[in-house]
mmCIF file of C-alpha atoms in Angstrom:
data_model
loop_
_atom_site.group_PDB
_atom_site.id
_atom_site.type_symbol
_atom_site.label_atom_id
_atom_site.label_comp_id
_atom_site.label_asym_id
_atom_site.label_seq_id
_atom_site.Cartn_x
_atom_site.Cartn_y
_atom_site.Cartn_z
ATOM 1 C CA UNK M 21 26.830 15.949 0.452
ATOM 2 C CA UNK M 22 25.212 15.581 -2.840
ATOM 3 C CA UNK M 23 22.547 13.138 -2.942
ATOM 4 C CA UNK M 24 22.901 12.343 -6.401
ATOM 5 C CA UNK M 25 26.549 11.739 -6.522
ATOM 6 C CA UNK M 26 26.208 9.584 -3.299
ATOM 7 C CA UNK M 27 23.538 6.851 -5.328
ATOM 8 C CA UNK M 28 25.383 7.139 -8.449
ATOM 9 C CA UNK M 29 28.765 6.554 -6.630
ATOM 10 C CA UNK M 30 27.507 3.327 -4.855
ATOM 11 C CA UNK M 31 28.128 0.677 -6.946
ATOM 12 C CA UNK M 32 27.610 -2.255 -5.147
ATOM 13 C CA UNK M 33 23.714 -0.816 -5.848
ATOM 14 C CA UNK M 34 24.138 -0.120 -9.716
ATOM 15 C CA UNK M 35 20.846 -2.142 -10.154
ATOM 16 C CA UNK M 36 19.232 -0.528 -7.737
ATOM 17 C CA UNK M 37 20.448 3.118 -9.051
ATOM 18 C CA UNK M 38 18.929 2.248 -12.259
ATOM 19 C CA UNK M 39 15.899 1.055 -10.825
ATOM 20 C CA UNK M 40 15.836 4.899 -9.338
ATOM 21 C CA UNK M 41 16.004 6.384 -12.834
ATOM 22 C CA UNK M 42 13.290 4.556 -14.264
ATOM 23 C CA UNK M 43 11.337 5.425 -11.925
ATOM 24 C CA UNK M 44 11.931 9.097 -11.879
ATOM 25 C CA UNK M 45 11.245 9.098 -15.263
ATOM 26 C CA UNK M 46 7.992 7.552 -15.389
ATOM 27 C CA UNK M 47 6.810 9.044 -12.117
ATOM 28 C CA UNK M 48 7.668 12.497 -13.618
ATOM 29 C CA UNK M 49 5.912 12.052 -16.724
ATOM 30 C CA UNK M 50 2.846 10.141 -14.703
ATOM 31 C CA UNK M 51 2.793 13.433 -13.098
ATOM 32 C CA UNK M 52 2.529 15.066 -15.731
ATOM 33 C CA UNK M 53 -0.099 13.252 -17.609
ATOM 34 C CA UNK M 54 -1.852 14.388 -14.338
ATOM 35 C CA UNK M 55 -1.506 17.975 -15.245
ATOM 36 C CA UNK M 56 -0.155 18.154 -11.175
ATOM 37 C CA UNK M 57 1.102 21.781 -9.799
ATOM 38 C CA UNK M 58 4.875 22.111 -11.422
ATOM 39 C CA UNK M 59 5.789 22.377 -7.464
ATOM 40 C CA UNK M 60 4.281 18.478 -7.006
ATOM 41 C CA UNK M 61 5.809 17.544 -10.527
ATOM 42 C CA UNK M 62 9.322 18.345 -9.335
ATOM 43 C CA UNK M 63 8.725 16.568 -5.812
ATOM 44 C CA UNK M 64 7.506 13.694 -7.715
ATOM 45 C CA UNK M 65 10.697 13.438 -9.615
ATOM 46 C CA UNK M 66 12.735 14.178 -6.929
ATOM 47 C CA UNK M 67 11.133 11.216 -4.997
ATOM 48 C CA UNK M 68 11.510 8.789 -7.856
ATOM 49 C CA UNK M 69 15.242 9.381 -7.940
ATOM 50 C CA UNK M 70 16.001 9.315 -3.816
ATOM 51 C CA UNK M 71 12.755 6.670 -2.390
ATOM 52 C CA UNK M 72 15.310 3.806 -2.306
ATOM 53 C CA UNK M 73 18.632 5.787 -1.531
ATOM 54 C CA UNK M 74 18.326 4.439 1.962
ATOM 55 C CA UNK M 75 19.323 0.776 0.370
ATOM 56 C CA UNK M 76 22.773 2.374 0.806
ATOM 57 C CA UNK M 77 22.661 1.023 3.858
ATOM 58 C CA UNK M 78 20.849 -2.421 3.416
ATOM 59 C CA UNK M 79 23.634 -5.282 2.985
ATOM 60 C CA UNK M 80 24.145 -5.755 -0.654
ATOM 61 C CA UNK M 81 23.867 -9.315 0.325
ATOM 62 C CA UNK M 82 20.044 -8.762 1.651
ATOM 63 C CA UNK M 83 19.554 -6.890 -0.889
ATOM 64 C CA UNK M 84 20.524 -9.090 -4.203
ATOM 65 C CA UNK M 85 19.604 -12.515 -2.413
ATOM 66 C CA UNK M 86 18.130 -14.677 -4.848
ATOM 67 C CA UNK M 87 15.818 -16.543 -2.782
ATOM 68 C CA UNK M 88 12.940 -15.581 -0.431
ATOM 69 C CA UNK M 89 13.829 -13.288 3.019
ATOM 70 C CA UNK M 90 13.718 -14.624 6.255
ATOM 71 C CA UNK M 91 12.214 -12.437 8.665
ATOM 72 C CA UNK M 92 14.944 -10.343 10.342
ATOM 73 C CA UNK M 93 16.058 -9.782 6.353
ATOM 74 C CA UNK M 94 12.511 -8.770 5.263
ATOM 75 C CA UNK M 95 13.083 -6.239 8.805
ATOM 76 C CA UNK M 96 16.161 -4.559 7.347
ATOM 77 C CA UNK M 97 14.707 -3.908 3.964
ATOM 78 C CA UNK M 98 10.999 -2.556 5.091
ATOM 79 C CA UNK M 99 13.637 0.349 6.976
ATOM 80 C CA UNK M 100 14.967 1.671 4.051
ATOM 81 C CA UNK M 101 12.149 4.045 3.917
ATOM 82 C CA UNK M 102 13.362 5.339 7.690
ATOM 83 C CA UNK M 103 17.262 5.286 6.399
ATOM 84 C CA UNK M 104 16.591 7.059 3.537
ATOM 85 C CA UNK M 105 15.045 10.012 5.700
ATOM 86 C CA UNK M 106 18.105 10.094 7.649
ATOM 87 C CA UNK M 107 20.203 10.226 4.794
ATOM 88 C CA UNK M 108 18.463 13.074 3.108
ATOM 89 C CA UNK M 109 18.012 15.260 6.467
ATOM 90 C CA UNK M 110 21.809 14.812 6.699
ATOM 91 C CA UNK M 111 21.996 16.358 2.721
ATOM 92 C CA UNK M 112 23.173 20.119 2.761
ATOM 93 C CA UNK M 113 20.697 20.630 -0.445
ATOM 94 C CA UNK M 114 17.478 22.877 -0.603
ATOM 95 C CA UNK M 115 14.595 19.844 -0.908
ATOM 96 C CA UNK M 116 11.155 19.766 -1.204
ATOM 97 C CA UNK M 117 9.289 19.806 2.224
ATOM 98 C CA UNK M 118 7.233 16.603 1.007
ATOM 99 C CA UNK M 119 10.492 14.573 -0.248
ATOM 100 C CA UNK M 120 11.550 13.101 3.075
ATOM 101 C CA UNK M 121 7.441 12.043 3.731
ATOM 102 C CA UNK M 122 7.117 10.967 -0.069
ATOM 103 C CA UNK M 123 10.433 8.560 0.698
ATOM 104 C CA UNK M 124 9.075 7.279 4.135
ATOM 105 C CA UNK M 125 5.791 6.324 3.041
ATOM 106 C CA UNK M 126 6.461 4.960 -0.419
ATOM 107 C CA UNK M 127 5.710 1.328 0.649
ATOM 108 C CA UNK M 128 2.218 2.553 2.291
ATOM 109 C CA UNK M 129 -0.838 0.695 0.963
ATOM 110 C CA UNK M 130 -4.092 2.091 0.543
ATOM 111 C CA UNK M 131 -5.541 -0.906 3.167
ATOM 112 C CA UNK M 132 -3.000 0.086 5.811
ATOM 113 C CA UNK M 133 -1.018 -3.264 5.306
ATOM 114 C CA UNK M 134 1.954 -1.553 4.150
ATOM 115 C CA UNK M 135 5.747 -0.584 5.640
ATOM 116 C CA UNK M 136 4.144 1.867 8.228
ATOM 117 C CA UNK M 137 0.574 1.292 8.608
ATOM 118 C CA UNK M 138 -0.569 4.378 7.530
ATOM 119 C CA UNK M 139 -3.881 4.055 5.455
ATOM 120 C CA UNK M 140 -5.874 5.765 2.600
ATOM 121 C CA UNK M 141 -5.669 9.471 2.204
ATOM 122 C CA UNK M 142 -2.937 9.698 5.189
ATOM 123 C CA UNK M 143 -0.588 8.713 2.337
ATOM 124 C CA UNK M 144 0.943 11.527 1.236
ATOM 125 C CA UNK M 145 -0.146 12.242 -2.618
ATOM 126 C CA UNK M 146 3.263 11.889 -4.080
ATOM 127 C CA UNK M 147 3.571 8.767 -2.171
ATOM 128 C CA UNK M 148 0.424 7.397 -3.943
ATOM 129 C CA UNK M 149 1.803 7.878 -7.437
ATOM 130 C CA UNK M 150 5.232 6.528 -6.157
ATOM 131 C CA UNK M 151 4.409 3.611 -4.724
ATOM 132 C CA UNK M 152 2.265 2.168 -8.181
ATOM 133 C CA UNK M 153 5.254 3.371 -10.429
ATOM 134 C CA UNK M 154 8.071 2.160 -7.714
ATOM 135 C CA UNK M 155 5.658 -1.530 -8.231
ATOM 136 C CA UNK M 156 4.871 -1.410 -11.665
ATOM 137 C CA UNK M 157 8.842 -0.521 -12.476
ATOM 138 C CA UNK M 158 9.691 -3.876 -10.158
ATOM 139 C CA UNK M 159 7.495 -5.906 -12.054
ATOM 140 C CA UNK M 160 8.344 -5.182 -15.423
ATOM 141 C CA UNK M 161 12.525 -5.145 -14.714
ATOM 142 C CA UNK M 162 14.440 -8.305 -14.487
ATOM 143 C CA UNK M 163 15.190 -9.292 -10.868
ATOM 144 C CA UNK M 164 18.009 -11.938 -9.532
ATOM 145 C CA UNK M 165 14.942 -14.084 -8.380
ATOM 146 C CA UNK M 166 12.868 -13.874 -11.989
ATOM 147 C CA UNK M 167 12.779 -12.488 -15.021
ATOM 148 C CA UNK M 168 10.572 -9.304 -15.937
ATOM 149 C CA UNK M 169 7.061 -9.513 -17.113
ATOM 150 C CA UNK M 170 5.683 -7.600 -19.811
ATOM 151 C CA UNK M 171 3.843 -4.364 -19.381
ATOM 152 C CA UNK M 172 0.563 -6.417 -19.501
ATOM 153 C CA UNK M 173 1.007 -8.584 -17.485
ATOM 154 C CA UNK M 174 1.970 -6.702 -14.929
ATOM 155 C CA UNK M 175 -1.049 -4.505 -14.862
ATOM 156 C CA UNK M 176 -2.480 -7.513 -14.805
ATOM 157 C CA UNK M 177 -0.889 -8.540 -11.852
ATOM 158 C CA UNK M 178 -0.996 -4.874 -9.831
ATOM 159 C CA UNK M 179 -4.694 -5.438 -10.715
ATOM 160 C CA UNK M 180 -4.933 -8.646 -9.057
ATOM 161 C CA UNK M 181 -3.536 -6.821 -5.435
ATOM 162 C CA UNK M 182 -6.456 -4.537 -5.698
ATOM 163 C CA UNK M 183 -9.155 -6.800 -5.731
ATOM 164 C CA UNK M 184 -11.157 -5.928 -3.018
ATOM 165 C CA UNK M 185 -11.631 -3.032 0.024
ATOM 166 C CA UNK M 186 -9.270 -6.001 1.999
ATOM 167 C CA UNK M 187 -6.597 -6.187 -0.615
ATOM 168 C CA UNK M 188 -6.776 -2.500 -1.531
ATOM 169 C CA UNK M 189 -2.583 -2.148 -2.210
ATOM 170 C CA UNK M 190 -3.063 1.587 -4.138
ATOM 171 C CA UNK M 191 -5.349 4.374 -4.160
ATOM 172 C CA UNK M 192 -7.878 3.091 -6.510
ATOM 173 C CA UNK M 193 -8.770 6.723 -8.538
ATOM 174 C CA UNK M 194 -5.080 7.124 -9.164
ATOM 175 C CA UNK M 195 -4.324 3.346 -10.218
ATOM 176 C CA UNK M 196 -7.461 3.752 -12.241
ATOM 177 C CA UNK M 197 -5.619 6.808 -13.792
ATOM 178 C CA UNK M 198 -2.372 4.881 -14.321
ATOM 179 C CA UNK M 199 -3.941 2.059 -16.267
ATOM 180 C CA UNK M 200 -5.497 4.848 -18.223
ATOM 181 C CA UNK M 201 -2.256 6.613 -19.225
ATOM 182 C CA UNK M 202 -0.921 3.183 -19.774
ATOM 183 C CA UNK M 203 -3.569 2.300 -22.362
ATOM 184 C CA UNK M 204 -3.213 6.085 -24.033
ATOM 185 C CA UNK M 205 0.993 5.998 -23.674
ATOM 186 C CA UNK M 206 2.088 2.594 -23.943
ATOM 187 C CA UNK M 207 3.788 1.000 -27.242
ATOM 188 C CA UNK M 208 4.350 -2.287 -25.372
ATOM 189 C CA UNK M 209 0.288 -3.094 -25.517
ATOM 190 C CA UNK M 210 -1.473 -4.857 -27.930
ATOM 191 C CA UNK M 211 -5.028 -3.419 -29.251
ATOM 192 C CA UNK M 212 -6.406 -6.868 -27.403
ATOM 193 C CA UNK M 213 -4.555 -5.778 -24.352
ATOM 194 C CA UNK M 214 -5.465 -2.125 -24.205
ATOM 195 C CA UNK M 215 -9.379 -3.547 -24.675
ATOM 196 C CA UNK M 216 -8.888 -5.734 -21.889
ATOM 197 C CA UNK M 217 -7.397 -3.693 -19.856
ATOM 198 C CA UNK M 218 -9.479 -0.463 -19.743
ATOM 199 C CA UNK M 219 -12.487 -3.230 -18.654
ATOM 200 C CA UNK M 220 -10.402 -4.166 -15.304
ATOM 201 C CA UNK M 221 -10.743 -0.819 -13.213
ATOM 202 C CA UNK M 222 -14.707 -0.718 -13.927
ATOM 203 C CA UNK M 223 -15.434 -4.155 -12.851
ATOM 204 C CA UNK M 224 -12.746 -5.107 -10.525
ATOM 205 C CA UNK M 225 -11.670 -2.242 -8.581
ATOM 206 C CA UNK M 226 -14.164 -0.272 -5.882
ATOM 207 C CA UNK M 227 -14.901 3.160 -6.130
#
């Protein structure tokens, strides 16, 4: 089984395919503005492209629903971490060792309030990046339930969930890092933006 073909053949999860693209993209290139080992630069990719493969098996109802989850829904999506393991264990393809961990723990947050509970520097690394690009990507894409923000303001938002050691959602040197390479790579920001935005990490976000 190809991995690749298997996503891009799903079409019932076109949006969500496309969702995976972005993200490998700008996880890859986040990466790279990192000056990471080539070895964690490929893993990273590879993790942007396969984190939500294990949607495949979400219902395409849950997973397009236009209003709020109930809780046995919200159940079935926080798995697709878990399915997407299976489904890349069961691929016949020479994959990173980190992939299937980088997958799995993709919804982790730094305060241990995420998917799996797993907290801090537990995280894998390439789950780290992934999970503030996976977020970021969300925020600024249009969704059934709203319509995207602009690159501002969602950094401003992503900002907002880290403001404080109890609402710590990413690991705060790396989002610090990724507002950075925002400010230096980003078209979408204003000068008055950029200037705003390089003040947020320093006064709002822990050490």
């Amino acid at each position: 089984m190809n991995l690749l073909e298997l996503s891009a053949g799903a079409t019932f999860v076109h949006e969500v395919v496309k969702h995976e693209q972005r993200v490998e993209a700008l996880v890859g290139d986040f990466a790279d503005a990192l000056a990471l080992p080539l070895a964690e630069r490929r893993e990273a990719r590879l993790a942007g492209r396969f984190h939500d493969i294990g949607k495949l098996r979400v219902p395409p109802e849950i997973i397009f629903k236009p209003g709020a989850l109930d809780r046995n829904e919200r159940h079935v999506v926080e798995l697709h971490g878990a399915l997407g393991v299976d489904i890349i264990s069961e691929a016949h393809e020479e994959l990173p060792d980190g992939l299937r961990e980088a997958v799995l723990y993709h919804h982790e947050r730094w305060d241990g309030l995420g998917y799996e509970g797993v907290t801090g520097t537990d995280i894998p690394h390439v789950a780290r990046l992934l999970s503030i690009v996976d977020v970021f990507d969300a925020l600024t894409a249009d969704r059934v339930y709203r319509p995207a923000m602009t690159e501002a303001e969602a950094l401003r938002q992503m900002i907002a969930q880290c403001n404080g050691v109890d609402a710590m959602w990413f690991d705060p040197c790396l989002f610090r890092q990724f507002i950075a390479w925002r400010c230096d790579a980003s078209s979408a920001l204003t000068p008055e933006q950029i200037e705003e935005l390089r003040a947020y990490p320093s006064a709002d976000l822990p050490p």
